[in-house]
PDB file of C-alpha atoms in Angstrom:
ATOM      1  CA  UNK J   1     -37.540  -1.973 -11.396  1.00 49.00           C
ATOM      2  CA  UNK J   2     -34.416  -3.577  -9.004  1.00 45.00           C
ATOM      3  CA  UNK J   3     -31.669  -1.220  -9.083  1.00 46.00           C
ATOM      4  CA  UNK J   4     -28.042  -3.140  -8.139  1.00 45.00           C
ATOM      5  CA  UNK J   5     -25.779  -0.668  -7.633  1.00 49.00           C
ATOM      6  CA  UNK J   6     -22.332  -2.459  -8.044  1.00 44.00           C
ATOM      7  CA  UNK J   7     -19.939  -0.243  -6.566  1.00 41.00           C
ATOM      8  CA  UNK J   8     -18.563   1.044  -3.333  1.00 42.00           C
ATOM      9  CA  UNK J   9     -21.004   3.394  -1.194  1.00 41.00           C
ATOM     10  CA  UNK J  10     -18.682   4.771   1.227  1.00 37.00           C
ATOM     11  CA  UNK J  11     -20.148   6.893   4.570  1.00 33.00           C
ATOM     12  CA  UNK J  12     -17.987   9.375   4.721  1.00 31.00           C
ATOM     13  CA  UNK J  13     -16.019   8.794   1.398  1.00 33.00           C
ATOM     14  CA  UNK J  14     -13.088   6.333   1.512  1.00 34.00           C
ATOM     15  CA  UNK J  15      -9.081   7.478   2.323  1.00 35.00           C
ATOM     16  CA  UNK J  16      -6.006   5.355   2.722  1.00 36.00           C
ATOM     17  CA  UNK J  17      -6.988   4.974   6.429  1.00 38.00           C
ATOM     18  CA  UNK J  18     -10.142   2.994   5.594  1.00 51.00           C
ATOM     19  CA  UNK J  19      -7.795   0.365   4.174  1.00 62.00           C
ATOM     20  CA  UNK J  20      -8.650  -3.378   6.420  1.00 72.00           C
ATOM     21  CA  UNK J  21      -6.651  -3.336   9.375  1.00 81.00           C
ATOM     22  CA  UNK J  22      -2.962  -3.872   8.866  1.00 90.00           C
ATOM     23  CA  UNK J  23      -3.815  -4.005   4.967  1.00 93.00           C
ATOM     24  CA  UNK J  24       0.545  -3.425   4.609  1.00 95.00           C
ATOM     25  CA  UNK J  25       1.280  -6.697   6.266  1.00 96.00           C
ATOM     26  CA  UNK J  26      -1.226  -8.550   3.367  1.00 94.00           C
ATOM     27  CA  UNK J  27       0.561  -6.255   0.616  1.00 95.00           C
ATOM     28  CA  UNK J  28       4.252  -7.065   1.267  1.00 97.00           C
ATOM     29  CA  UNK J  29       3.874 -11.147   2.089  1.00 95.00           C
ATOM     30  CA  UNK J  30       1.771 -10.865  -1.030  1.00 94.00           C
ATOM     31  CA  UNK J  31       4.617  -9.204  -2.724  1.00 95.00           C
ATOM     32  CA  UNK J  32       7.607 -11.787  -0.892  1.00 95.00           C
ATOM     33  CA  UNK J  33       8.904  -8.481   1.215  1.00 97.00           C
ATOM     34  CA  UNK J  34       7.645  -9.933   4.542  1.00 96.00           C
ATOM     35  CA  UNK J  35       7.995 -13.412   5.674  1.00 90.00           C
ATOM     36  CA  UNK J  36       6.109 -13.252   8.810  1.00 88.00           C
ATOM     37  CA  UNK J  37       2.069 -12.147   9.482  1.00 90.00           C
ATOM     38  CA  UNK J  38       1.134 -12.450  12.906  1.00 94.00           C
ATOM     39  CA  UNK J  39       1.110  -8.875  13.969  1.00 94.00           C
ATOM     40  CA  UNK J  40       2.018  -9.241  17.882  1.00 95.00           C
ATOM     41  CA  UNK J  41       5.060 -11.222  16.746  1.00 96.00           C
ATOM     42  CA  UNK J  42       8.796  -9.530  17.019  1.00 97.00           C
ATOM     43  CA  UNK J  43      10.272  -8.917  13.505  1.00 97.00           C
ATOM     44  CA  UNK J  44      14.067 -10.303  13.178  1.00 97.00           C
ATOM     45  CA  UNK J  45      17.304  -8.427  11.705  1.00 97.00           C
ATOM     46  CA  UNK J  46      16.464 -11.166   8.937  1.00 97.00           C
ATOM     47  CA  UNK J  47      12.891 -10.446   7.818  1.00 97.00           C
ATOM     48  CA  UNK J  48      14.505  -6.360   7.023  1.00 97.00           C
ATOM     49  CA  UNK J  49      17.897  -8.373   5.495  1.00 97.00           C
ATOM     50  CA  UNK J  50      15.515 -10.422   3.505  1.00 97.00           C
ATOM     51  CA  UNK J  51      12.748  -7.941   2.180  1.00 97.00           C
ATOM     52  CA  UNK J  52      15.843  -5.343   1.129  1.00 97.00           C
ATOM     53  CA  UNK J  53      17.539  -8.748  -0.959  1.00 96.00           C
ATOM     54  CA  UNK J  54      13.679  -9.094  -2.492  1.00 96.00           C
ATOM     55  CA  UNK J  55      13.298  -5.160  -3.007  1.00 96.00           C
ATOM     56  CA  UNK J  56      16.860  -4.858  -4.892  1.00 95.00           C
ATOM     57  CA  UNK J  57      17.263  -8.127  -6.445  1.00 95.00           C
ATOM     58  CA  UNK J  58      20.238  -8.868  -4.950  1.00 95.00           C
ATOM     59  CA  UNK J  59      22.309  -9.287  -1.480  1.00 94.00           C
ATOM     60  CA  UNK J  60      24.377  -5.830  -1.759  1.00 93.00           C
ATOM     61  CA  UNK J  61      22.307  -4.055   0.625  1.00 91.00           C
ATOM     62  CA  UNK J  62      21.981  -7.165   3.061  1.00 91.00           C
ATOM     63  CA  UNK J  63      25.552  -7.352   3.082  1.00 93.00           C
ATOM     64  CA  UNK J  64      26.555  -4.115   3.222  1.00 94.00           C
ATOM     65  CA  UNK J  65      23.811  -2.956   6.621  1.00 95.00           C
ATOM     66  CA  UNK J  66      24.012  -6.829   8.679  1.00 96.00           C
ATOM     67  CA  UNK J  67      27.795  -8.086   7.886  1.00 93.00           C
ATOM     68  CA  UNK J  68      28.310 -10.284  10.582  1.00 93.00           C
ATOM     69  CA  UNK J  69      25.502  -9.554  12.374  1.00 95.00           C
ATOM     70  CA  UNK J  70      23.355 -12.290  14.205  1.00 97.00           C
ATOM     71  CA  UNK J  71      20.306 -12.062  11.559  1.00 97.00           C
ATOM     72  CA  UNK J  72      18.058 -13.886  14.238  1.00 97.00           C
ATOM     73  CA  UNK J  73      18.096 -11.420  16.896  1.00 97.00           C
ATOM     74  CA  UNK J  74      15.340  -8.720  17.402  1.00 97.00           C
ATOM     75  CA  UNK J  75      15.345  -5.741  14.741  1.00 97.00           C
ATOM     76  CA  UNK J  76      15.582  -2.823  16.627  1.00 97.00           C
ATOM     77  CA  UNK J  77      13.458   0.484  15.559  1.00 97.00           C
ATOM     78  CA  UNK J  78      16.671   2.663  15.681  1.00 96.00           C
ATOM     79  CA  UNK J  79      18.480   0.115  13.260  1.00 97.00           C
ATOM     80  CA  UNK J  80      15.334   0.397  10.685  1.00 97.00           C
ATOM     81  CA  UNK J  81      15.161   3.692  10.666  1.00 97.00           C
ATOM     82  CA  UNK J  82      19.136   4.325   9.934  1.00 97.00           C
ATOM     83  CA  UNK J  83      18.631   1.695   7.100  1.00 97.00           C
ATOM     84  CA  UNK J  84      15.528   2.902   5.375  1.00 97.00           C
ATOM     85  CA  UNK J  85      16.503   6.758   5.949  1.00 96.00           C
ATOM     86  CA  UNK J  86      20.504   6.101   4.081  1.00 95.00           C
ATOM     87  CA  UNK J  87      18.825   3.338   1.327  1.00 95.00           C
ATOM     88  CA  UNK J  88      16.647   6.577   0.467  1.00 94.00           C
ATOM     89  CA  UNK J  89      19.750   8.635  -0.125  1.00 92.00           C
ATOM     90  CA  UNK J  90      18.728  10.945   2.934  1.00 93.00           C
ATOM     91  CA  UNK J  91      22.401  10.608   4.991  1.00 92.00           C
ATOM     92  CA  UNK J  92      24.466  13.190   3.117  1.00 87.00           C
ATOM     93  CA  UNK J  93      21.178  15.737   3.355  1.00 86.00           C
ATOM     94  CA  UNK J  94      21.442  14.782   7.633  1.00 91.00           C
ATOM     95  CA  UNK J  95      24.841  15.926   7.245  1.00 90.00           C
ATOM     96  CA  UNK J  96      24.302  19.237   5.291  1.00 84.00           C
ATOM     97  CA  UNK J  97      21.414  19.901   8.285  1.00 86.00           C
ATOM     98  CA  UNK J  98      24.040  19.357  10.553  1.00 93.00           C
ATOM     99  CA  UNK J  99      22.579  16.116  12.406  1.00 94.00           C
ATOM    100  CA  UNK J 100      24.611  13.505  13.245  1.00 94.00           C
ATOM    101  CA  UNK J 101      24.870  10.306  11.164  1.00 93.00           C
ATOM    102  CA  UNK J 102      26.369   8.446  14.252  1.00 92.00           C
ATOM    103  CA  UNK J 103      23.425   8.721  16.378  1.00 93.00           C
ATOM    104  CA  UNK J 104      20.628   6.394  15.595  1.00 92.00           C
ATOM    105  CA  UNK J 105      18.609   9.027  17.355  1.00 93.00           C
ATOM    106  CA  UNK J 106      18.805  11.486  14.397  1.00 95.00           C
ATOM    107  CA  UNK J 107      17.842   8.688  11.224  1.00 96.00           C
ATOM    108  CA  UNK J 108      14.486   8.852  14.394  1.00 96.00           C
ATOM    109  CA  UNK J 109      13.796  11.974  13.701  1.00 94.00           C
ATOM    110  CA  UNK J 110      14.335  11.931   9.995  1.00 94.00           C
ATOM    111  CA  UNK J 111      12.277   9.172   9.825  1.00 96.00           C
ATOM    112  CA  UNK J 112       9.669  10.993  11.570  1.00 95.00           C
ATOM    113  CA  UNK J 113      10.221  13.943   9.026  1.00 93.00           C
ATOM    114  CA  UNK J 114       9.937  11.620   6.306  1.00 94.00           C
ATOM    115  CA  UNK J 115       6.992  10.306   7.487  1.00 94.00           C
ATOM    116  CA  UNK J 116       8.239   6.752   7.305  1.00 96.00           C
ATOM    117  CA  UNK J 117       7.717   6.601  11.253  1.00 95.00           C
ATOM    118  CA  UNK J 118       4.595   8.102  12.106  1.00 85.00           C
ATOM    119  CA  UNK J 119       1.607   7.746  14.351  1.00 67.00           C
ATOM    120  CA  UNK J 120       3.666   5.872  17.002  1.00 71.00           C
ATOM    121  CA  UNK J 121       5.599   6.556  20.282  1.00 87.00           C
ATOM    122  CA  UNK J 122       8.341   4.251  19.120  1.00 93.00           C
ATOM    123  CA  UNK J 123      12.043   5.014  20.758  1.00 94.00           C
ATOM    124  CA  UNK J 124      15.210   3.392  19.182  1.00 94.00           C
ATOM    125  CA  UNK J 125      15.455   0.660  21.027  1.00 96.00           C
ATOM    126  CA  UNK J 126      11.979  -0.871  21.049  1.00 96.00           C
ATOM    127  CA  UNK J 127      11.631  -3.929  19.138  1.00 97.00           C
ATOM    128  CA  UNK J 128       9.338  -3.731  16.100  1.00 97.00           C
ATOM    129  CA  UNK J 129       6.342  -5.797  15.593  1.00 97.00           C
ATOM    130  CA  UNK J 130       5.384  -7.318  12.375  1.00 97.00           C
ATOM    131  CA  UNK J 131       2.607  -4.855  12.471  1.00 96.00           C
ATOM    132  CA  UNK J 132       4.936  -1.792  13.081  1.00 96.00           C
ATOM    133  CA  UNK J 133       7.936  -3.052  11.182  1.00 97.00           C
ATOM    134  CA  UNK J 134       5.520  -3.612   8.197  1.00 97.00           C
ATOM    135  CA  UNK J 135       4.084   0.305   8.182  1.00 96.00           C
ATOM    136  CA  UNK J 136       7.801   1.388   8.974  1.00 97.00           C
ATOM    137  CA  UNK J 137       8.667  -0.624   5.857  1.00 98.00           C
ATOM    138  CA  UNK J 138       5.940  -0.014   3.458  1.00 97.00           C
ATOM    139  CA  UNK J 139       5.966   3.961   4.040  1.00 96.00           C
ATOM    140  CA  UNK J 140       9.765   3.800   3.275  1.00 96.00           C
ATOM    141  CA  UNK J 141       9.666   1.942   0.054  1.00 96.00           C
ATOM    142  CA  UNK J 142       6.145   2.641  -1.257  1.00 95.00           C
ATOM    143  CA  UNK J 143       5.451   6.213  -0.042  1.00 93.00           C
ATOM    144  CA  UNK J 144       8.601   8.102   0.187  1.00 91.00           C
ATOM    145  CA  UNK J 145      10.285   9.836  -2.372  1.00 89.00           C
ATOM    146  CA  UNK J 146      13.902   8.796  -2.787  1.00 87.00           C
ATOM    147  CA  UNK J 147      16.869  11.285  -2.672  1.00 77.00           C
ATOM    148  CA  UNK J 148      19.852  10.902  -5.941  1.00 72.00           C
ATOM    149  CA  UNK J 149      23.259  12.468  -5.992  1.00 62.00           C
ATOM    150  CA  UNK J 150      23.928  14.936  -9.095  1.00 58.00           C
ATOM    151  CA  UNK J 151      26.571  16.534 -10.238  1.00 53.00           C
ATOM    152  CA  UNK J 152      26.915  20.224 -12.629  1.00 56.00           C
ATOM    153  CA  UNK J 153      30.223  20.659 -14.097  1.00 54.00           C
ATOM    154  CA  UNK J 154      32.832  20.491 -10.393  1.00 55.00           C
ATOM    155  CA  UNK J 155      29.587  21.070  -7.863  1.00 51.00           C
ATOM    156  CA  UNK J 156      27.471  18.518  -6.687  1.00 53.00           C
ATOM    157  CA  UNK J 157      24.125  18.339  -5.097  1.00 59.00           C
ATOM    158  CA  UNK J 158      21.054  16.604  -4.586  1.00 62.00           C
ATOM    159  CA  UNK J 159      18.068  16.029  -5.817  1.00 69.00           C
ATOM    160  CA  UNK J 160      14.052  14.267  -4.953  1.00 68.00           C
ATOM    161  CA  UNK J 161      13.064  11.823  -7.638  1.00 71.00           C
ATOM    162  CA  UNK J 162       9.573  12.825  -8.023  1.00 77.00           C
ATOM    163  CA  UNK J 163       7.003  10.347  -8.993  1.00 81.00           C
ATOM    164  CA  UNK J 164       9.404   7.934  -7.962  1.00 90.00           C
ATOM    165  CA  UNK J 165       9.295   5.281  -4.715  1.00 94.00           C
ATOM    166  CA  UNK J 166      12.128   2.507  -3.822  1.00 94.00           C
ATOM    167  CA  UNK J 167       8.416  -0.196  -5.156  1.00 95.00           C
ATOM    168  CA  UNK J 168       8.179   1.622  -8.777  1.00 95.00           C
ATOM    169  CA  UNK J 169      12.379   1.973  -9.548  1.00 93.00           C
ATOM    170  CA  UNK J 170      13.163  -1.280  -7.958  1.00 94.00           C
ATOM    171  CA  UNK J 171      10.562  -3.630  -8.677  1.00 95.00           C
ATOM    172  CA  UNK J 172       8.612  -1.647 -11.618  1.00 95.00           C
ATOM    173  CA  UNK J 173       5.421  -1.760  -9.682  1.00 96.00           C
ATOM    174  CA  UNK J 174       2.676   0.921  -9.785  1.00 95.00           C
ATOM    175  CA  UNK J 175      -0.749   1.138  -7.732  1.00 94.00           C
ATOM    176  CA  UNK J 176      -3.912   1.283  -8.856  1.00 95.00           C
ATOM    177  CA  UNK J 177      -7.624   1.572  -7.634  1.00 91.00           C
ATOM    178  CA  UNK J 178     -11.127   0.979  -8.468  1.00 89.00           C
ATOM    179  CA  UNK J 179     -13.981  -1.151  -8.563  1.00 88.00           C
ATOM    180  CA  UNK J 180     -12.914  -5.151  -9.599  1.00 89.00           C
ATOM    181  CA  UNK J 181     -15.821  -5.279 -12.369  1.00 86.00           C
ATOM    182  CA  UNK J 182     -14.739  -9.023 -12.490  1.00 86.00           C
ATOM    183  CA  UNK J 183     -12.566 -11.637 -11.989  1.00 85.00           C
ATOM    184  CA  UNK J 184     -11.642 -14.979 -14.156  1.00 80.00           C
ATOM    185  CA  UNK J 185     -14.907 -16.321 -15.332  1.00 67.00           C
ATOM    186  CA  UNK J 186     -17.496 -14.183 -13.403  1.00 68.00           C
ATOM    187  CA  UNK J 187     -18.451 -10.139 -13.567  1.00 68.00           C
ATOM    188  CA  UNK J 188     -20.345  -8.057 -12.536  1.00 62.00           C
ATOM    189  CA  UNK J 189     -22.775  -8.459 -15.427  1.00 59.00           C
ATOM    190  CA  UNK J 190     -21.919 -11.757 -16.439  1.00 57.00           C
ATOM    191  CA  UNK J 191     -18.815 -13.371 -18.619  1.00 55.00           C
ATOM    192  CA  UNK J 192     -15.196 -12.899 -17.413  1.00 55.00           C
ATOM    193  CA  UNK J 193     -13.056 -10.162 -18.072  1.00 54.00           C
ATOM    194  CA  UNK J 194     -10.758 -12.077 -20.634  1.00 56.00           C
ATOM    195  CA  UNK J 195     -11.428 -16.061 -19.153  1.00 61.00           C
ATOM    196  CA  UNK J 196      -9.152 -17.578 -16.220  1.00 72.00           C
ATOM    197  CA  UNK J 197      -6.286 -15.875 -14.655  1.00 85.00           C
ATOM    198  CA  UNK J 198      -7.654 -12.261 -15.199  1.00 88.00           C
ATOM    199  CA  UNK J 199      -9.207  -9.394 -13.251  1.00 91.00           C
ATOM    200  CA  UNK J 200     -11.358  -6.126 -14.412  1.00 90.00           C
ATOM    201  CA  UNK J 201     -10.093  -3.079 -12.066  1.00 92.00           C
ATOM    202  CA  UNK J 202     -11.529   0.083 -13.095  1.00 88.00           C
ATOM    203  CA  UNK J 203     -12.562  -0.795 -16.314  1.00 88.00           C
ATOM    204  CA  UNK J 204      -8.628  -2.201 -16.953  1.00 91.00           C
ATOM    205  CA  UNK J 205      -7.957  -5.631 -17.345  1.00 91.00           C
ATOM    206  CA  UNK J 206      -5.032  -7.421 -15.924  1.00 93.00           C
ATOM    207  CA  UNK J 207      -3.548 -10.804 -15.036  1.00 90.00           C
ATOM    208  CA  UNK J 208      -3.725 -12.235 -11.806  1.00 89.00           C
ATOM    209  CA  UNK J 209      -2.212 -16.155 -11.698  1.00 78.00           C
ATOM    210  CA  UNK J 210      -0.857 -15.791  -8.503  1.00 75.00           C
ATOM    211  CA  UNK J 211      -3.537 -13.970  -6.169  1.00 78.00           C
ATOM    212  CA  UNK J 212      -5.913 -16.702  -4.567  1.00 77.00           C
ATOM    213  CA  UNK J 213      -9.750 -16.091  -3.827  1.00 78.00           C
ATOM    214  CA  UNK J 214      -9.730 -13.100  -6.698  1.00 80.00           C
ATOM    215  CA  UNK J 215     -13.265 -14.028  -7.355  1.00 80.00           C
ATOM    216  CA  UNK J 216     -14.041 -12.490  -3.534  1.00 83.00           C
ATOM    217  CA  UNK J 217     -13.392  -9.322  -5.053  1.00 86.00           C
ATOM    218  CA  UNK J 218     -15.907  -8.856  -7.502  1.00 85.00           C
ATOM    219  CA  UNK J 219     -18.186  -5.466  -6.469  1.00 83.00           C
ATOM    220  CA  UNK J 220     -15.765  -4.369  -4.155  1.00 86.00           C
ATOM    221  CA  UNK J 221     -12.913  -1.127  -3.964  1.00 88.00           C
ATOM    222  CA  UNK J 222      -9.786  -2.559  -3.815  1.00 91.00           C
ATOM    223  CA  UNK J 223      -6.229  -1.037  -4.189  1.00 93.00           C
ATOM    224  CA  UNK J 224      -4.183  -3.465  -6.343  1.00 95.00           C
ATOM    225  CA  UNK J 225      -0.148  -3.573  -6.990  1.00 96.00           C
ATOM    226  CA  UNK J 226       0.303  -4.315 -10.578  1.00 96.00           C
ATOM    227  CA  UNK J 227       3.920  -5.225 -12.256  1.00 95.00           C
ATOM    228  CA  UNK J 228       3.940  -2.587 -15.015  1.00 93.00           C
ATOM    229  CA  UNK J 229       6.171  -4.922 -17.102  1.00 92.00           C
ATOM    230  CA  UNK J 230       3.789  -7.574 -17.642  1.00 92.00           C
ATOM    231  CA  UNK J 231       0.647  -6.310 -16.302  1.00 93.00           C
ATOM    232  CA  UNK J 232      -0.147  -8.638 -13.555  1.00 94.00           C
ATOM    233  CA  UNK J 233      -1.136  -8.148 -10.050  1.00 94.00           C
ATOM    234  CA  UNK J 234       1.388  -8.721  -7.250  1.00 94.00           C
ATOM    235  CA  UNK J 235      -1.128  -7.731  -4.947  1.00 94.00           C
ATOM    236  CA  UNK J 236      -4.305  -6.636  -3.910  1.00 93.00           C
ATOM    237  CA  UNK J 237      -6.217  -5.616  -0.814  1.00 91.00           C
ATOM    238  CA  UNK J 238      -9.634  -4.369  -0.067  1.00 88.00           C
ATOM    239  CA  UNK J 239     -11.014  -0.801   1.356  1.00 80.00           C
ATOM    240  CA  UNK J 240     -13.366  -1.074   3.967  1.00 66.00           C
ATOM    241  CA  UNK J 241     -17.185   0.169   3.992  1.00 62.00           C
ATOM    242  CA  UNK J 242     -17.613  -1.978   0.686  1.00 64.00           C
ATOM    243  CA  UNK J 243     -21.216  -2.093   0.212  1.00 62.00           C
ATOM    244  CA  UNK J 244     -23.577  -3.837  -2.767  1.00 60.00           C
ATOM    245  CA  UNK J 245     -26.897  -1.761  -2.354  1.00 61.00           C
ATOM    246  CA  UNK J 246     -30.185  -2.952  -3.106  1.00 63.00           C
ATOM    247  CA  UNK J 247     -33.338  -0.892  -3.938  1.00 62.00           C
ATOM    248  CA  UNK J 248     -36.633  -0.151  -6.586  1.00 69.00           C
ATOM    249  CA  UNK J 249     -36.465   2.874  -8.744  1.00 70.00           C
ATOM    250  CA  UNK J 250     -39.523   3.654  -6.132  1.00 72.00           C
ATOM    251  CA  UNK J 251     -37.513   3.743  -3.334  1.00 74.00           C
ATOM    252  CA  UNK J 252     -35.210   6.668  -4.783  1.00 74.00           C
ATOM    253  CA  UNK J 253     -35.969  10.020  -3.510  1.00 74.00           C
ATOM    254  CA  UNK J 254     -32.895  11.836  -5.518  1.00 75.00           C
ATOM    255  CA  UNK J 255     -30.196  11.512  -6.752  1.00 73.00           C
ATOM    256  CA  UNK J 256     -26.999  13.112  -8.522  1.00 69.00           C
ATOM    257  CA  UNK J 257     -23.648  12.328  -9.320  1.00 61.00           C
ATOM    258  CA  UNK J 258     -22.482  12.156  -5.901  1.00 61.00           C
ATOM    259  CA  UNK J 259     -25.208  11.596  -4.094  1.00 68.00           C
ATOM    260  CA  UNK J 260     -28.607   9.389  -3.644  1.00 70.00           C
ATOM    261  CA  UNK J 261     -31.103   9.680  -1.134  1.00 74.00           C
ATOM    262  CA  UNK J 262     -33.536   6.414  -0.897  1.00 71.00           C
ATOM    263  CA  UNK J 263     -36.014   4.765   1.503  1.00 72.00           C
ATOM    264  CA  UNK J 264     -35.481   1.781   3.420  1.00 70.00           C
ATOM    265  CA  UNK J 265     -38.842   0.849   4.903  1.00 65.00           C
ATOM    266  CA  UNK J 266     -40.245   4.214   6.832  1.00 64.00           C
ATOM    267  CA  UNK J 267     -36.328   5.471   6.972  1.00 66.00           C
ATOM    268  CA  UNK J 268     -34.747   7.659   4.681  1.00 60.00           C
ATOM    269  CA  UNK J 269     -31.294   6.709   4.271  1.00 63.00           C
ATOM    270  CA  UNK J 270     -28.426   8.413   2.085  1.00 55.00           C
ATOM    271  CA  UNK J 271     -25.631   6.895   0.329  1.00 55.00           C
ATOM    272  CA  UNK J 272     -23.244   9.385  -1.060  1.00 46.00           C
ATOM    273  CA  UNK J 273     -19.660   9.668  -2.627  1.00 47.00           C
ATOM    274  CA  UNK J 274     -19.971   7.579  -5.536  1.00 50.00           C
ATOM    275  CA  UNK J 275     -16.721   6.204  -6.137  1.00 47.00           C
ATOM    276  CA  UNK J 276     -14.952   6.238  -9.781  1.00 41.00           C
ATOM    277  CA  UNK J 277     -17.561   3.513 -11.046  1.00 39.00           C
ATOM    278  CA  UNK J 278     -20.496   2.523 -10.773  1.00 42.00           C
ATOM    279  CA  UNK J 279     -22.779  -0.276 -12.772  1.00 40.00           C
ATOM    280  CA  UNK J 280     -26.344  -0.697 -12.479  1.00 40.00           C
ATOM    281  CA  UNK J 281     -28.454  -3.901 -13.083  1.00 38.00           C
TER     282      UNK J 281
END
């Protein structure tokens, strides 16, 4: 008996870092937040004035951070991080820490804090790479929790909107994972998921008109951006490891949830962390 197992075998198990390299670059073109994707390039005061006009809906924010500014000069790192760190509602909690708002230096370090700028040796004046600018960009809008003024009776304060990113409030998307069990017409064991212009993740079906090449991500563990309004995906991207594994029921030497241990040949081999779903031909 041929065994198929149709799902990702990841060695050790899969973590955001074992996304494809610069995976946040393919998520926000795919989304229209970034207009550039070579990752050496320099990222202009435009591409941030553009992606926060896309984010919002409308040219308030653009207006308000580059007024007069030369949008085709370089964006600077200190100038993205003052942005990002105030659009979050962080600038009147600087304030109450005592930092000062004037000093690019200090939206640095609460970016740092905030874990919007991290894994980098980036000073305020460098200027950002697609390839930085995009991390910078997606960890501010996708990963960080946004700050909201409140008010009780004459006192004011502040408050962390959990569950909540600048992606989900602004542009009503969510993220999801899983294995694509199939795309349009094709599946993993055979007939589409609801016919043309529709993708299987997890188990949940969804639209996805605009996303080219879906079909390549049949079998695989992808991380997809859906539009909770209508259901559709804005964008997807792939882990990496992916694996389709092959073998006879002869082969296996055990197995449990988690874990299988099987021959190859003369050498024992062992697959292990079986992610979410699995399928077996």
């Amino acid at each position: 008996m041929l065994i198929t197992l149709m799902f990702s075998v990841s060695i050790p198990a899969f973590a955001a870092s074992e996304q494809e390299e610069n995976w946040e670059i393919s998520v926000l073109a795919q989304m229209g937040l970034l207009d550039k994707t070579e990752p050496a390039s320099d990222v202009s005061k435009k591409t941030l004035s553009d992606g926060l006009t896309k984010l919002f809906g409308n040219e308030m924010y653009s207006n308000t951070y580059f007024a007069g500014q030369d949008l085709s000069k370089p964006l600077l790192c200190g100038q993205a991080a003052m942005i990002l760190v105030d659009i979050l509602g962080y600038t009147d909690q600087m304030k109450l820490s005592g930092m000062d708002t004037k000093d690019a230096n200090a939206y640095m370090s609460m970016a740092v804090q905030l874990k919007i700028i991290s894994g980098t040796k980036l000073k305020q004046y460098d200027v950002l790479t697609v390839e930085q600018y995009a991390r910078i960009f997606y960890n501010a809008i996708a990963k960080t929790i946004p700050m909201q003024r409140t008010f009780n009776g004459y006192t004011g304060g502040y408050e962390a909107l959990e569950n909540t990113t600048l992606l989900s409030s602004c542009m009503n998307i969510k993220m999801v994972q899983g294995i694509v069990y199939g795309a349009d017409a094709y599946s993993i064991t055979g007939g589409g998921p609801e016919g043309e212009g529709y993708i299987n993740i997890g188990g949940i079906v969804y639209t996805i008109n605009d996303i080219k090449d879906r079909n390549e991500y049949i079998g695989k563990f992808v991380k997809a951006y859906i539009d909770d309004e209508n259901n559709n995906v804005c964008a997807i991207v792939l882990f990496k490891n992916n694996e389709i594994v092959k073998f006879t029921d002869e082969d296996v030497n055990s197995a449990s949830e988690s874990k299988i241990e099987y021959y190859e040949g003369n050498r024992k081999k062992t697959a292990f962390s079986l992610l979410l779903m699995k399928s077996t031909l």
